[in-house]
Short mmCIF file of C-alpha atoms and ligand atoms in Angstrom, two decimals:
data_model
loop_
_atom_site.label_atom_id
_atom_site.label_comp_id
_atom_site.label_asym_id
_atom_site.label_seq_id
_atom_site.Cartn_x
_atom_site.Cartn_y
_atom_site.Cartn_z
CA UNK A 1 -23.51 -6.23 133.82
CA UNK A 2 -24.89 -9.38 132.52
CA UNK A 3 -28.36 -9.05 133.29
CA UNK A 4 -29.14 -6.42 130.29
CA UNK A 5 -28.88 -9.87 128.63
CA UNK A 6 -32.44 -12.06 128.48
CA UNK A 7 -32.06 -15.09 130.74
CA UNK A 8 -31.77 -17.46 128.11
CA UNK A 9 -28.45 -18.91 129.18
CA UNK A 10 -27.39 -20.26 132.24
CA UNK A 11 -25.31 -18.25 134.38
CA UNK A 12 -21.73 -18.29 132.57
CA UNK A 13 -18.91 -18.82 134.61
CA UNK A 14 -15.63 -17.29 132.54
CA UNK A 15 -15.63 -15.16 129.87
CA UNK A 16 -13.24 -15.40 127.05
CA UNK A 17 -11.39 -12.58 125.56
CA UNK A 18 -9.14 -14.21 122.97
CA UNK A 19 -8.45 -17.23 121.06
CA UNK A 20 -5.37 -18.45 118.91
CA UNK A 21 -6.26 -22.06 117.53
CA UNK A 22 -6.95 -24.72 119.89
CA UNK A 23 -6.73 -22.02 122.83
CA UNK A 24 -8.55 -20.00 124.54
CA UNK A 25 -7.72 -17.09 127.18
CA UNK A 26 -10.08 -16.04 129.53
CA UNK A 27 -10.23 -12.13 131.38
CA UNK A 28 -7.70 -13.17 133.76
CA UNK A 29 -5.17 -14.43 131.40
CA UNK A 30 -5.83 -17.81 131.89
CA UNK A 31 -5.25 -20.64 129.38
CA UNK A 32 -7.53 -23.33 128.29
CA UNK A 33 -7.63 -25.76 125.36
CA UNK A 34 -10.69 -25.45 123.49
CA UNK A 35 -11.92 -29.04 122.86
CA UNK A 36 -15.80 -27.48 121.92
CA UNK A 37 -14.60 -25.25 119.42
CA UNK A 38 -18.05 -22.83 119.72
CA UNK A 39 -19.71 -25.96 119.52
CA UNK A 40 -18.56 -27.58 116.58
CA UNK A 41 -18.18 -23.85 114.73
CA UNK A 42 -14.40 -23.02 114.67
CA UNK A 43 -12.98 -26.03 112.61
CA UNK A 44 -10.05 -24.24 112.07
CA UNK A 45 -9.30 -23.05 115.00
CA UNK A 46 -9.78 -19.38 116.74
CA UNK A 47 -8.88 -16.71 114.69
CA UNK A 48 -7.51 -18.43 111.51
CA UNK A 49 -5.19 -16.34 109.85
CA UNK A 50 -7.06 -16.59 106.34
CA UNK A 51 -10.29 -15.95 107.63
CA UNK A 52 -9.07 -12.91 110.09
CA UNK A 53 -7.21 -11.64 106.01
CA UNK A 54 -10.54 -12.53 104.18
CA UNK A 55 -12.90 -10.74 106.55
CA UNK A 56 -10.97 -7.47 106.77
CA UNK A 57 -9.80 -7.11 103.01
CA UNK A 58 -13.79 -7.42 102.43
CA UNK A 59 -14.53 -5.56 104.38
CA UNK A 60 -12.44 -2.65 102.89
CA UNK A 61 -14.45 -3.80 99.34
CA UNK A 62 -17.67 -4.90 99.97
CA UNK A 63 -19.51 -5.58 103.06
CA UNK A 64 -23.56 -5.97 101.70
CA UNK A 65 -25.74 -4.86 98.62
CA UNK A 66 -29.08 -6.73 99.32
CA UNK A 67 -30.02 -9.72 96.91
CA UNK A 68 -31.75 -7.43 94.92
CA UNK A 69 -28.30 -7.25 93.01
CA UNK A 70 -25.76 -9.85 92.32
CA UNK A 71 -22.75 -10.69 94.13
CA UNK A 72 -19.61 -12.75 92.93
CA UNK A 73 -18.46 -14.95 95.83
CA UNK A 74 -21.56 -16.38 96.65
CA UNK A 75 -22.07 -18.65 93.51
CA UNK A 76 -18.63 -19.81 93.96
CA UNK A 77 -18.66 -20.95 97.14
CA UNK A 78 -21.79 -22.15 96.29
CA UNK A 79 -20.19 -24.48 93.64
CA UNK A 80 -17.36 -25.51 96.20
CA UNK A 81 -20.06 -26.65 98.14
CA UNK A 82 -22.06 -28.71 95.38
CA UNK A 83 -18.73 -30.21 94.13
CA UNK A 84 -17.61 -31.23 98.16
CA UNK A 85 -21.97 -32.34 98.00
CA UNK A 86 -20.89 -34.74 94.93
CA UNK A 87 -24.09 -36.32 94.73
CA UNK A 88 -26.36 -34.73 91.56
CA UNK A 89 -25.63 -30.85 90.47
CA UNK A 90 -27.51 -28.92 93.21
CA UNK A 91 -28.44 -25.35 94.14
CA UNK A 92 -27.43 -23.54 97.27
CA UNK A 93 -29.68 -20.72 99.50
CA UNK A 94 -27.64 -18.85 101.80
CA UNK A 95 -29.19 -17.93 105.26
CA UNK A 96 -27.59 -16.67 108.50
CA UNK A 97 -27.46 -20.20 111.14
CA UNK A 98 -28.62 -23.45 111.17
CA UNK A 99 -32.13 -23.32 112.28
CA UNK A 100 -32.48 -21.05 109.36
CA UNK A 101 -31.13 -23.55 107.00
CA UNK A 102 -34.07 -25.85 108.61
CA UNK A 103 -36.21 -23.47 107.60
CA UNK A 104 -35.36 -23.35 104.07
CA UNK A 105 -35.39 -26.81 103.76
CA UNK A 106 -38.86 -26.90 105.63
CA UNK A 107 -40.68 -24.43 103.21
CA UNK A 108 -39.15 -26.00 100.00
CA UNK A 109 -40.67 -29.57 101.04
CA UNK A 110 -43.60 -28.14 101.70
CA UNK A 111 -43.52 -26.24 97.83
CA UNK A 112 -42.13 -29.57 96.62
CA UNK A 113 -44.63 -31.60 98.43
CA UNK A 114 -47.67 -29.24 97.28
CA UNK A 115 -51.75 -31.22 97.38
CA UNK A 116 -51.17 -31.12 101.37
CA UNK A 117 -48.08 -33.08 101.11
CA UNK A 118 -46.55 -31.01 104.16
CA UNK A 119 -45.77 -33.17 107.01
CA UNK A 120 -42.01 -33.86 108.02
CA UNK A 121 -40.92 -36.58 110.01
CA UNK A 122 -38.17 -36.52 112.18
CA UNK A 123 -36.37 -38.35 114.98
CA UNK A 124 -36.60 -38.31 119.07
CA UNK A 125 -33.51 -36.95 120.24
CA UNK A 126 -32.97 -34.38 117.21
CA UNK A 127 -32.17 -31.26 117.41
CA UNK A 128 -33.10 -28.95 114.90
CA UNK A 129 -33.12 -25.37 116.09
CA UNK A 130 -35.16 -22.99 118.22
CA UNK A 131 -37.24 -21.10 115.65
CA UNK A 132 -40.97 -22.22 116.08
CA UNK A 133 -40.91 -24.45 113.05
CA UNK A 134 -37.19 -26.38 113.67
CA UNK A 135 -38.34 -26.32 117.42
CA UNK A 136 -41.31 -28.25 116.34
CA UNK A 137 -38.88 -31.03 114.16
CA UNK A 138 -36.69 -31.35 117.19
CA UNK A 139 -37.38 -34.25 118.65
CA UNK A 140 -37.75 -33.31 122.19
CA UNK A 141 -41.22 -32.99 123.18
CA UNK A 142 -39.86 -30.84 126.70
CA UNK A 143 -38.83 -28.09 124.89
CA UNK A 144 -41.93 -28.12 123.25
CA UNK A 145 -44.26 -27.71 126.06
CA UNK A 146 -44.11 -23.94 126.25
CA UNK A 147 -44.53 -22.80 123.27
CA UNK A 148 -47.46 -24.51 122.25
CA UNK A 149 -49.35 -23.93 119.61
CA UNK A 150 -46.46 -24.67 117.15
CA UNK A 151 -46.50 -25.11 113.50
CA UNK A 152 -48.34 -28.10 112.46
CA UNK A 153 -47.09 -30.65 110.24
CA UNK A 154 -43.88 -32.62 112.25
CA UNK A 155 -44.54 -36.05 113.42
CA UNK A 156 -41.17 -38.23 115.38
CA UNK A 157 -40.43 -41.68 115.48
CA UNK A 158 -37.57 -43.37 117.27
CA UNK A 159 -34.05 -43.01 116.57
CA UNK A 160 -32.89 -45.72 114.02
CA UNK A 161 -36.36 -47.05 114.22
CA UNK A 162 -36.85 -48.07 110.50
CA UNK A 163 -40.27 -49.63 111.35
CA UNK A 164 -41.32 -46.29 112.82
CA UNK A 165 -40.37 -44.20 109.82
CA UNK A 166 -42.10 -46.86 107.58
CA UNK A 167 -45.70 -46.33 110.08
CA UNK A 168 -44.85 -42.38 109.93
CA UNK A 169 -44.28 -42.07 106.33
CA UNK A 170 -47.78 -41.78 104.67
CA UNK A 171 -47.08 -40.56 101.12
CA UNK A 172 -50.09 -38.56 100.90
CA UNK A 173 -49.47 -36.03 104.00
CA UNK A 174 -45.76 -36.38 104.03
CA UNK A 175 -43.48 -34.24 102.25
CA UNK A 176 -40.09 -35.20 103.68
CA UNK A 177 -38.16 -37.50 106.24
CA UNK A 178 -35.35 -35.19 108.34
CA UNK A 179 -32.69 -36.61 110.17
CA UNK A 180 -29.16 -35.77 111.33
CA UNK A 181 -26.27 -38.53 110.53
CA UNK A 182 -25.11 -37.87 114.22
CA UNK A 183 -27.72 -36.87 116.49
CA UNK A 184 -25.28 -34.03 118.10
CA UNK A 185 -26.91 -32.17 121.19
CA UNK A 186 -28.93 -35.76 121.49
CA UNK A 187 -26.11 -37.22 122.74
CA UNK A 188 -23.23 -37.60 119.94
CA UNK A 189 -25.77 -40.87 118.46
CA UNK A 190 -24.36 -41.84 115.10
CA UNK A 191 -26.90 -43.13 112.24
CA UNK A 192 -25.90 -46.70 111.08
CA UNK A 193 -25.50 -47.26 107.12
CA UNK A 194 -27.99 -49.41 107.31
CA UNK A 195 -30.64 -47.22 108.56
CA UNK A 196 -29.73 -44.62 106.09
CA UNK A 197 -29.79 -46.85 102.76
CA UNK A 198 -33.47 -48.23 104.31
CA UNK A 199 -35.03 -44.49 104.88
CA UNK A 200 -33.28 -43.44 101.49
CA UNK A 201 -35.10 -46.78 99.92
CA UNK A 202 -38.36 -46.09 101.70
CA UNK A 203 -38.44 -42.05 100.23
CA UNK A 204 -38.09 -43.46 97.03
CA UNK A 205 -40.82 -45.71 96.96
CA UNK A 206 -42.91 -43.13 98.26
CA UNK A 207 -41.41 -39.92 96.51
CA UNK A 208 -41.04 -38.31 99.67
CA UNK A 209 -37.50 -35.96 99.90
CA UNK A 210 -35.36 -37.09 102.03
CA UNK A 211 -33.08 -34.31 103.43
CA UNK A 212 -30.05 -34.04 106.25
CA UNK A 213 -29.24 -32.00 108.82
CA UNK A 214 -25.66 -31.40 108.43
CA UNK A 215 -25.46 -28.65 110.82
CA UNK A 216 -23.47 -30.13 113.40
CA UNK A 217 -21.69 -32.83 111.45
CA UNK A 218 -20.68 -30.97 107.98
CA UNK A 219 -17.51 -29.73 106.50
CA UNK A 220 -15.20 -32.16 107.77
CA UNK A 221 -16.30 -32.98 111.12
CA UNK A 222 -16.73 -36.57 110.69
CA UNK A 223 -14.22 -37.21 109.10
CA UNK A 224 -16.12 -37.26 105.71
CA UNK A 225 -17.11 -33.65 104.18
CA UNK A 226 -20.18 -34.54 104.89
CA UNK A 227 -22.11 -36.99 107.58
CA UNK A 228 -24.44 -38.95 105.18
CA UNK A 229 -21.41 -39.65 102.75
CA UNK A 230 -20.22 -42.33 105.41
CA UNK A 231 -23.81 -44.22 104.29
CA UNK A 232 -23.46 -44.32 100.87
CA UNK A 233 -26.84 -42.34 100.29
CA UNK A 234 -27.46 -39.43 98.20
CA UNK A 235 -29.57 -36.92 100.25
CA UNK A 236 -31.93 -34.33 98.23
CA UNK A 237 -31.59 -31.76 101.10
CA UNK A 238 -28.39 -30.94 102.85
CA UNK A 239 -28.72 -28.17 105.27
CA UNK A 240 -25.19 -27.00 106.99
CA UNK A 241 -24.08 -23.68 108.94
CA UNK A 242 -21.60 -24.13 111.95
CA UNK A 243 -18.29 -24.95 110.31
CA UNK A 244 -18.92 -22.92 107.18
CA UNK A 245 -17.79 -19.66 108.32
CA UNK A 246 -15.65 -21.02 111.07
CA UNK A 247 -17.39 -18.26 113.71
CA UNK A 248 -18.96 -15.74 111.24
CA UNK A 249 -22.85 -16.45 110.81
CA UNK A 250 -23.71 -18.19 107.70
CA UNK A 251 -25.66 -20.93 107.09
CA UNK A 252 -27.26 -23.26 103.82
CA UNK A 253 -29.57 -25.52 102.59
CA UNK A 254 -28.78 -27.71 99.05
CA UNK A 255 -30.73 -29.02 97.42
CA UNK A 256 -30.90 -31.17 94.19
CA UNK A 257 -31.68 -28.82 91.31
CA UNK A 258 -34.90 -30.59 90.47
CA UNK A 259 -35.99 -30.24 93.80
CA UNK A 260 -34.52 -26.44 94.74
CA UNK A 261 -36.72 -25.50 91.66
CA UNK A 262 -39.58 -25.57 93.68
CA UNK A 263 -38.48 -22.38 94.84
CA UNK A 264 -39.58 -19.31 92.60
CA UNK A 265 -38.34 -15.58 93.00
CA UNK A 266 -40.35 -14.59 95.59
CA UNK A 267 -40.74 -18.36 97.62
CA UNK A 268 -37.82 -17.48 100.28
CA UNK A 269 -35.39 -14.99 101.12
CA UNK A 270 -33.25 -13.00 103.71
CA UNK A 271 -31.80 -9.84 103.98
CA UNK A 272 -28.15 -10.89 104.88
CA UNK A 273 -28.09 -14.16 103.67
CA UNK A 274 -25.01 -14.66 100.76
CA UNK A 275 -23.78 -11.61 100.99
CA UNK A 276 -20.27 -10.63 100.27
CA UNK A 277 -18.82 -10.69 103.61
CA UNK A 278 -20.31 -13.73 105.25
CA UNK A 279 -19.38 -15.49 102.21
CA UNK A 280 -16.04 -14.36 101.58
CA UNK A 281 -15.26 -16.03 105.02
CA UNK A 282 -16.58 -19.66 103.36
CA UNK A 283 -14.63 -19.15 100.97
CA UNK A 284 -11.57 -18.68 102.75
CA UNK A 285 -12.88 -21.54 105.41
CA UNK A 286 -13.61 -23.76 102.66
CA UNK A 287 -9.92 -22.89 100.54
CA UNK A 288 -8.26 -23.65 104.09
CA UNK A 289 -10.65 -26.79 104.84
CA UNK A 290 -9.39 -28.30 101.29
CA UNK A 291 -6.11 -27.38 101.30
CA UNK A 292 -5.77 -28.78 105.06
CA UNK A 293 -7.56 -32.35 104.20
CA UNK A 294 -10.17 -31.22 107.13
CA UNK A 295 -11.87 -34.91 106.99
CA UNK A 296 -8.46 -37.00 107.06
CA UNK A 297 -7.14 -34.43 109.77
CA UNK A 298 -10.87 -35.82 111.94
CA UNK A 299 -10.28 -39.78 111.17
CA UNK A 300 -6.25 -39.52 112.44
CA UNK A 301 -7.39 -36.91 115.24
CA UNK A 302 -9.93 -38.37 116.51
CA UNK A 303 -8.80 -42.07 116.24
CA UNK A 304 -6.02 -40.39 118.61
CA UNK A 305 -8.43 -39.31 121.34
CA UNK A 306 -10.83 -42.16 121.08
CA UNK A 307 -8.18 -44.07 122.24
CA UNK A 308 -6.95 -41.74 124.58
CA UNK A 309 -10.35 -41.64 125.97
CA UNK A 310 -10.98 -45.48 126.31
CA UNK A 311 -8.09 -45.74 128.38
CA UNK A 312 -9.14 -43.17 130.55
CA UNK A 313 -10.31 -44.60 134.28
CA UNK A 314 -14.44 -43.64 134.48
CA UNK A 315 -15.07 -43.19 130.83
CA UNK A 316 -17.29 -46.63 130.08
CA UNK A 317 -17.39 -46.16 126.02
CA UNK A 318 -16.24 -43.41 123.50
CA UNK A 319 -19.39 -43.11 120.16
CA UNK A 320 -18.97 -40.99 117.56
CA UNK A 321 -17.72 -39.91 114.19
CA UNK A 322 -14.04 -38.20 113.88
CA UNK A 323 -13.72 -35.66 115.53
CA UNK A 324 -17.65 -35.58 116.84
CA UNK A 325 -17.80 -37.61 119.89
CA UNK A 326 -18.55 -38.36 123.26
CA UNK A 327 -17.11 -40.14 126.25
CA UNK A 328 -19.56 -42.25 128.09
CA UNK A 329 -18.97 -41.87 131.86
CA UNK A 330 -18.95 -44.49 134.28
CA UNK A 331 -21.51 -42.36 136.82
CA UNK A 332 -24.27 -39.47 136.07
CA UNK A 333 -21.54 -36.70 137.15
CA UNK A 334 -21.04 -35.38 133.38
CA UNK A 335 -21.90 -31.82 134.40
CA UNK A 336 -19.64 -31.59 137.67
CA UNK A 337 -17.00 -33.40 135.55
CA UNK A 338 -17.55 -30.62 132.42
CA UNK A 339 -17.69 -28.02 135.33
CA UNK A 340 -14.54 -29.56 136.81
CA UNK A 341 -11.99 -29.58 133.21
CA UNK A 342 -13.26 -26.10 132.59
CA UNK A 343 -11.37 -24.98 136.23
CA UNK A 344 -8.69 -27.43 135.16
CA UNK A 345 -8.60 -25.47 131.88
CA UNK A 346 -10.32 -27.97 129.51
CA UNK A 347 -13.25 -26.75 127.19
CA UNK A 348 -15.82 -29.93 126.71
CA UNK A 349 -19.64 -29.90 127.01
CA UNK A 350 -22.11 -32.49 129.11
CA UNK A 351 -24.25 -33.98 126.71
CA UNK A 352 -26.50 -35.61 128.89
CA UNK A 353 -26.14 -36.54 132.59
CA UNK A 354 -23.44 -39.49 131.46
CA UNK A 355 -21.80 -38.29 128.48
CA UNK A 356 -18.98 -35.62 127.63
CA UNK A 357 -18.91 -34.05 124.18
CA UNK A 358 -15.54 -33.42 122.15
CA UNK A 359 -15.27 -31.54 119.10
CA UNK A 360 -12.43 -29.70 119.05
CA UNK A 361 -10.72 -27.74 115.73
CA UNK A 362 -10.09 -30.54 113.29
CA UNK A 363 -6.46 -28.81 113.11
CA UNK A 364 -5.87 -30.03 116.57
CA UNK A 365 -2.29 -31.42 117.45
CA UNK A 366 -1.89 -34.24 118.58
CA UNK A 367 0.07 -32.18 121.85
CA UNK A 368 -3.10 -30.45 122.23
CA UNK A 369 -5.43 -33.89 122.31
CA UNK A 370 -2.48 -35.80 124.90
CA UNK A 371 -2.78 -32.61 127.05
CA UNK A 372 -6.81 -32.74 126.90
CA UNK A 373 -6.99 -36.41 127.84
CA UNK A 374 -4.42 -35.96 130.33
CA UNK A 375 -6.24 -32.99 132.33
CA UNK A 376 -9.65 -34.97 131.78
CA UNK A 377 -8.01 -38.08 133.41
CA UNK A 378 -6.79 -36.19 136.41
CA UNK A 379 -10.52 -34.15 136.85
CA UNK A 380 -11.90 -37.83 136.49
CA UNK A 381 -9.26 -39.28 138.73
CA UNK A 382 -10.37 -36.30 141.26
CA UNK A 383 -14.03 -36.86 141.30
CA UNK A 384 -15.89 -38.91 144.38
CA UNK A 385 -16.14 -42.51 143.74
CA UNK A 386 -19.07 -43.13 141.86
CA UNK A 387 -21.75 -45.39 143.94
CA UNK A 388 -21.13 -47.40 140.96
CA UNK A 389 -17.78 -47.35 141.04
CA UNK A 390 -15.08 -46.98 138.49
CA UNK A 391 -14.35 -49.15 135.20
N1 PLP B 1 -29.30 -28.45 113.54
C1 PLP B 1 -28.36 -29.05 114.29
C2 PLP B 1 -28.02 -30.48 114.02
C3 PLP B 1 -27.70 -28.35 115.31
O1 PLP B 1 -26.76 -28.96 116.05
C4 PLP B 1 -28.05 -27.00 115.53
C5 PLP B 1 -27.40 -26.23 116.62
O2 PLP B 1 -26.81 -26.76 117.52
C6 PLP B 1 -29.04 -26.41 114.73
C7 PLP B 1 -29.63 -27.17 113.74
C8 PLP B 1 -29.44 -24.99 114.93
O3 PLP B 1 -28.44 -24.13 114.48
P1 PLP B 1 -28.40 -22.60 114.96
O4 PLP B 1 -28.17 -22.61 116.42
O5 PLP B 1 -27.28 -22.01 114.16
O6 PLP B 1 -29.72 -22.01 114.59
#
């Protein structure tokens, strides 16, 4: 039945039916603990019970009207989001995902930058999304190859290379620097503080924008609302989709108002983007998210399963942010070992070869992360000594 579907996914092994939470129940009944949550999208959990309300009443109200018209719950979610920003007052564009929010972000430095001030720099190892532009600033020149010719204007440097963005940064053809605070599908790589303050320094001096993708790491994630706010650095793009509508697609790009004001009527737009029922569930994600204390539930969460983790025979090192991490393994055998907890009824992700990603719903228990760590230890435990052999 499957292959009406393009091929564009590997060959899926179980399909899930129903979630509550942390859990997840495939079409045999079977139970697993969801420790991917959709890839860092359900932060509250599978079928929350004030999103599942939100969605339904509105859509008994008000489902779409087009943005030729005006709608009420978008501008207040969009100031929940510019007072959880708390940097400089800021305007908000709605969009439908994350490579969409790159988008945004893309076009408005390139109207910002204007006198062929285009270029954005971005890291090796990013990942940006899969539209021809954001698949150009993701820094991974493999998936690059077959889509060529791509959209001009993205040079990389090397991940926390502040030398390298200093070389790339050429204030007449750049228009912005682009990073992520935790380079997520590159491998769960954290930015350092330092690095942050120096790029933030060096787009000063150079009045180039410097703007964050906070798709991956935003709303709570972290353990901070956002990613950058652990650097003490006031970004002047903030792009964010994932988490926001914990499962229903919405995505956006802030900006600070100087800087959004680029934009004119007519710059940017999107048929779906902001309207009233994508945004009615970020409202009730974001109403949940505050009332919860998402980024304190991350830091005690995942200080729980980092050190869970580390005592776990074959993982080498846990890196991450709250409850955005990965467990180095002691042997390339991340994929058999993903394949492995899935079976055992564990939901994690290989990163890379060596590396298990964990992000589960920053509402986990602390039951649910003992049980994870517990079935990873046994699928470890289970696994063919490694030629290099265990820790
Ligand atoms: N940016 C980052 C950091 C991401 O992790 C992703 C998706 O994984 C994207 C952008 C693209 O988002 P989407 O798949 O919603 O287009």
């Amino acid at each position: 039945m499957n292959d009406v579907l393009m091929h564009t996914y590997p060959p899926q092994t179980v399909t899930f039916v129903r979630g509550q939470g942390t859990e997840l129940f495939d079409d045999t009944g079977k139970r697993y603990l969801d420790f991917l949550a959709g890839i860092a999208v359900v932060g509250l959990g599978h079928s929350h019970p004030a999103v599942a309300d939100a969605i339904s009443e509105q859509s008994r109200i008000l489902l779409h009207v087009s943005n030729l018209f005006g709608t009420t719950i978008g501008p207040e979610v969009a100031a929940t989001l510019d007072r959880l920003i708390a940097t400089t007052p800021g305007r908000v564009f709605f969009c439908n995902s994350g490579a969409e929010a790159n988008e945004c972000a893309i076009k408005l430095a390139r109207k910002w930058g204007g006198h062929g001030r285009f270029a954005v720099v971005s890291a090796y190892g990013s990942f940006h999304g899969r539209t021809l532009a954001t698949l150009h600033a993701t820094g991974q020149p493999q998936k690059h190859e077959a889509f060529q010719p791509l959209p001009e204007g993205f040079r990389h440097v090397p991940w926390l290379d502040i030398d390298a963005v200093d070389a790339a940064v050429d204030p007449t053809s750049v228009a912005a620097v682009l990073l992520e605070p935790v380079q997520g599908e590159g491998g769960v790589m954290p930015a350092t503080t330092e690095y942050f303050q120096a790029v933030r320094r060096l787009c000063d001096e150079r009045n180039v924008l410097f703007m964050v993708d906070e798709v991956q790491t935003g709303l709570g994630r972290t353990g901070r609302w956002f990613g950058f706010q652990h650097f003490g650095v006031q970004p002047d793009v903030i792009t964010m989709a994932k988490a926001l509508g914990n499962g229903v697609p919405i995505g956006a790009c802030w900006a600070r108002a100087e800087v959004a004001d680029a934009f004119e009527p007519g710059d940017h737009a999107t048929t779906f983007g902001g309207q009233p029922l994508a945004t009615s569930a970020a409202r009730a994600v974001l109403a949940v998210m505050e009332e919860e204390d998402v980024p304190a539930r991350a830091v005690a969460a995942g200080a729980r399963l980092t050190k869970a983790l580390e005592a776990v025979d074959g993982v080498t090192a846990v890196r991450g942010l709250g409850l955005l991490l990965a467990a180095e393994l002691s042997a390339p055998i991340a994929k058999q070992v993903a394949a492995d907890a899935l079976t055992a009824g564990l939901v994690v992700n290989a990163v890379n070869d060596r590396a298990l990603r964990l992000a589960p719903p920053l509402l986990v228990t602390d039951d649910e992360v003992d049980e994870a760590v517990a079935i990873l230890a046994t699928v470890l435990q289970a696994q063919p000594v490694a030629p290099e052999g265990r820790r």
